[in-house]
């Protein structure tokens, strides 16, 4: 039985003691519950539908992992408790044991890999920017003196400043508390650009009131593998997650899920993102791995 907990994260929740040794299977067996971290506006990976229920490509994959855990533990059922997370608190909530599996839109990189583990990569994104078409902006070099939005807790602004076209450009940073809030800054002209993963930008544009007004433009700031996040040093749970995803890749189920969420009408407004699978993800399906972003961006 699934249970959706709309729990605001208290300071106390963030200060829970870290598990002495990560053993998610033991925790699930004793409690009968697995806590799934979800995002509320990472369309179409993890977001809320019209009934405020978590849906999306990563949510579906994570439920396959829950099914595999139930089978491994020989339990009649595993209750799923949903826990909303943000860019800022997702890693602390995994490391302190509050969240067992994070099913949002998290980039696997070397810095995060020192704190958490990632299952094999399930999506590859390009970091770019969304603008209003009538702004005429097509490059980072045009952002001097202008407000640029990104979401608190993400690395987009650092990527902009590190890019060759962004060096020496004195843009002004404005931060949204989540992706929906950052896009609202663009909609309301409090920012001229919103820098983020291109699939998330495409999802926000497709579900906006006036999708024809926006475009994804500019240089690719980074190629980033997106993965499902787990507690570090928990090999039994990681093996189940990895094997489940690899099995979905081998059977063709992952490609069907991709078509469902990226190439078909999706809730809540039945819009179609028309976002074809990238060559990088096609290659990953042939050769699954959990390599971090740095491996994709070697010069």
XYZ file of C-alpha atoms in Angstrom:
299
model
C 0.000 0.000 0.000
C 1.364 3.341 -1.006
C 1.166 6.255 1.323
C 1.826 9.828 0.336
C 3.224 11.794 3.231
C 3.040 15.532 2.632
C 5.502 16.221 5.364
C 7.326 19.486 5.589
C 10.940 18.862 6.420
C 11.641 19.958 9.914
C 15.016 20.948 11.200
C 14.833 17.909 13.418
C 14.391 15.708 10.372
C 17.617 17.018 8.896
C 19.472 16.268 12.083
C 18.626 12.610 12.373
C 21.737 10.572 13.138
C 23.420 8.885 10.218
C 23.023 5.143 10.030
C 26.006 3.377 11.524
C 26.106 1.110 8.487
C 23.777 1.403 5.530
C 21.564 -1.662 5.350
C 18.435 -0.579 3.578
C 17.140 -4.126 3.129
C 17.298 -4.759 6.884
C 15.522 -1.469 7.539
C 12.769 -2.296 5.049
C 12.366 -5.827 6.408
C 11.946 -4.574 9.956
C 9.644 -1.672 9.133
C 7.832 -2.982 6.059
C 8.304 0.504 4.624
C 10.598 2.065 2.056
C 10.902 5.861 2.000
C 11.067 7.232 -1.540
C 12.367 10.778 -2.085
C 10.417 12.546 -4.812
C 10.565 15.947 -6.542
C 7.424 18.004 -7.013
C 8.296 19.776 -10.287
C 11.022 17.802 -12.101
C 8.844 17.117 -15.132
C 8.745 14.383 -16.444
C 11.198 12.557 -14.196
C 9.438 13.140 -10.891
C 6.535 15.508 -10.243
C 2.978 15.760 -8.932
C -0.088 15.086 -11.082
C -3.449 16.829 -10.801
C -4.278 14.694 -7.770
C -0.978 15.682 -6.097
C 0.379 12.147 -6.485
C 4.018 11.557 -7.503
C 4.348 10.437 -11.126
C 7.076 10.305 -13.735
C 9.784 8.300 -15.460
C 11.931 7.905 -12.335
C 8.926 7.213 -10.126
C 7.991 4.280 -12.357
C 11.570 2.957 -12.312
C 11.758 3.253 -8.533
C 8.537 1.283 -8.116
C 10.118 -1.519 -10.151
C 13.002 -1.443 -7.639
C 10.516 -1.617 -4.751
C 8.946 -4.682 -6.374
C 12.400 -6.273 -6.557
C 13.044 -5.493 -2.868
C 9.729 -7.095 -1.937
C 10.708 -10.218 -3.888
C 14.210 -10.316 -2.387
C 12.865 -10.056 1.170
C 9.926 -12.397 0.465
C 7.523 -9.877 1.939
C 3.817 -9.883 1.010
C 3.989 -6.108 0.554
C 6.300 -3.125 0.981
C 4.671 0.142 1.917
C 6.054 3.153 0.003
C 6.227 6.401 1.932
C 6.797 9.427 -0.282
C 9.033 12.193 1.014
C 9.300 15.430 -1.008
C 12.904 16.589 -1.357
C 14.560 19.682 -2.812
C 17.881 20.390 -4.500
C 19.204 21.566 -1.151
C 18.144 18.765 1.184
C 18.108 15.655 -1.030
C 21.650 14.508 -0.197
C 21.410 15.134 3.587
C 18.108 13.257 3.695
C 19.677 10.254 1.980
C 22.853 10.263 4.072
C 21.019 10.669 7.386
C 18.674 7.764 6.674
C 15.427 9.721 6.225
C 15.136 8.772 2.542
C 15.991 5.247 1.347
C 15.930 5.910 -2.392
C 15.853 9.308 -4.101
C 13.883 9.276 -7.339
C 14.171 12.840 -8.566
C 16.521 14.492 -11.048
C 19.965 14.296 -9.461
C 23.207 14.520 -11.418
C 25.766 11.855 -10.631
C 29.104 13.611 -10.196
C 32.332 12.893 -8.354
C 31.656 15.305 -5.479
C 28.268 13.755 -4.750
C 29.751 10.300 -5.208
C 31.830 10.886 -2.098
C 28.606 11.210 -0.071
C 26.122 8.882 -1.776
C 25.893 6.132 -4.368
C 23.992 6.167 -7.635
C 22.301 3.306 -9.425
C 23.222 2.849 -13.078
C 22.362 5.961 -15.075
C 18.788 6.188 -16.352
C 18.887 9.546 -18.140
C 21.463 11.886 -19.689
C 20.787 15.588 -19.914
C 22.449 18.683 -21.393
C 22.551 21.821 -19.263
C 21.326 24.802 -21.327
C 19.056 27.810 -20.831
C 15.405 28.637 -21.524
C 14.508 32.150 -22.703
C 11.547 33.987 -24.123
C 11.831 33.890 -27.918
C 11.219 37.625 -28.242
C 14.247 38.387 -26.020
C 16.576 37.609 -28.911
C 18.976 35.847 -26.532
C 20.786 32.883 -28.060
C 24.112 32.790 -26.169
C 25.655 33.198 -22.727
C 27.614 36.142 -24.089
C 24.353 38.165 -24.285
C 23.570 37.918 -20.569
C 25.822 40.720 -19.299
C 24.047 42.849 -16.674
C 20.885 40.740 -16.884
C 19.189 38.574 -14.203
C 19.564 34.832 -14.769
C 17.529 32.320 -12.788
C 18.539 28.935 -11.508
C 17.385 26.698 -8.700
C 18.954 26.836 -5.266
C 21.245 23.885 -4.616
C 22.097 23.206 -8.262
C 25.381 23.782 -10.087
C 24.093 25.672 -13.121
C 25.563 29.091 -12.320
C 29.004 27.623 -11.665
C 28.794 25.895 -15.042
C 27.899 29.189 -16.725
C 30.859 30.985 -15.208
C 33.201 28.128 -16.106
C 32.103 28.010 -19.750
C 34.275 29.843 -22.240
C 31.363 32.016 -23.434
C 30.371 32.834 -19.846
C 33.769 33.999 -18.642
C 33.803 37.731 -18.020
C 30.021 38.031 -18.455
C 28.646 39.881 -15.444
C 25.138 38.431 -15.214
C 23.074 38.710 -12.025
C 22.027 35.494 -10.280
C 18.489 35.028 -8.969
C 17.470 31.794 -7.301
C 14.187 29.891 -7.276
C 13.413 27.555 -4.398
C 12.533 24.828 -6.914
C 12.352 24.456 -10.690
C 8.765 25.727 -10.903
C 9.735 28.835 -8.939
C 12.751 29.448 -11.187
C 10.607 29.138 -14.313
C 8.090 31.556 -12.807
C 10.907 34.117 -12.637
C 11.347 33.751 -16.390
C 7.595 33.902 -17.012
C 7.221 37.065 -14.929
C 10.309 38.766 -16.451
C 12.244 38.749 -13.185
C 14.871 36.802 -15.148
C 15.767 36.777 -18.834
C 16.983 33.171 -18.770
C 16.604 30.031 -16.664
C 19.592 27.675 -16.717
C 18.892 24.008 -16.032
C 18.810 20.485 -17.493
C 17.276 20.643 -20.956
C 14.686 17.932 -20.268
C 13.420 19.789 -17.195
C 13.257 23.018 -19.175
C 11.344 21.227 -21.937
C 8.890 19.861 -19.387
C 8.284 23.243 -17.784
C 7.835 24.904 -21.175
C 5.464 22.208 -22.422
C 3.265 22.557 -19.328
C 3.346 26.370 -19.235
C 0.430 28.562 -20.232
C 2.160 29.745 -23.424
C 4.740 27.157 -24.553
C 5.196 28.827 -27.953
C 6.773 31.869 -26.259
C 9.830 29.960 -25.014
C 12.894 28.310 -26.514
C 15.866 26.315 -25.225
C 18.977 27.999 -26.580
C 22.673 28.567 -26.130
C 25.753 26.547 -25.489
C 25.680 23.118 -23.832
C 27.233 23.865 -20.439
C 27.602 20.278 -19.349
C 26.538 16.737 -20.206
C 25.174 15.149 -17.037
C 24.131 11.591 -16.183
C 21.018 11.579 -14.014
C 20.615 8.736 -11.579
C 18.612 7.315 -8.723
C 20.425 8.104 -5.482
C 21.099 5.601 -2.690
C 22.935 5.616 0.604
C 26.658 5.008 0.254
C 28.260 1.649 0.958
C 25.085 -0.417 0.813
C 26.097 -2.988 -1.830
C 23.109 -5.313 -1.384
C 20.577 -2.557 -2.039
C 22.638 -1.078 -4.885
C 22.856 -4.508 -6.513
C 19.057 -4.819 -6.481
C 18.637 -1.308 -7.907
C 21.280 -1.865 -10.590
C 20.013 -5.306 -11.556
C 16.431 -4.029 -11.803
C 17.400 -1.184 -14.125
C 19.699 -3.365 -16.223
C 16.863 -5.871 -16.568
C 14.521 -3.121 -17.726
C 17.107 -2.005 -20.264
C 17.617 -5.528 -21.561
C 13.899 -6.301 -21.837
C 13.014 -3.035 -23.564
C 10.854 -1.875 -20.657
C 12.994 1.201 -20.077
C 12.550 2.336 -23.684
C 8.791 1.894 -23.310
C 8.843 4.013 -20.157
C 10.872 6.647 -21.983
C 8.279 6.731 -24.762
C 5.505 7.004 -22.164
C 6.993 10.030 -20.392
C 8.970 11.859 -23.099
C 7.151 11.075 -26.344
C 3.475 10.786 -25.334
C 0.854 13.036 -23.705
C 1.516 13.201 -19.954
C -0.509 14.459 -16.997
C -1.740 16.797 -15.748
C -2.415 18.625 -19.030
C -1.835 15.830 -21.560
C 1.028 17.673 -23.248
C 3.638 15.821 -25.286
C 7.235 16.921 -24.709
C 8.378 15.337 -28.000
C 11.835 14.852 -26.486
C 13.560 12.002 -28.380
C 16.008 9.736 -26.596
C 19.591 11.003 -26.810
C 22.411 9.035 -28.373
C 24.111 8.967 -24.949
C 21.138 7.188 -23.345
C 20.895 4.764 -26.257
C 24.537 3.853 -25.659
C 23.903 3.454 -21.922
C 21.082 1.017 -22.593
C 23.566 -1.102 -24.558
C 26.264 -0.753 -21.889
C 24.777 0.263 -18.481
C 27.101 2.010 -16.035
C 27.129 4.508 -13.169
C 29.960 6.736 -14.414
C 29.837 10.322 -13.051
C 29.456 13.511 -15.107
C 33.197 14.065 -15.206
C 33.530 10.967 -17.399
C 31.150 12.546 -19.941
C 32.921 15.890 -20.084
C 36.568 14.984 -20.427
C 38.181 17.413 -22.835
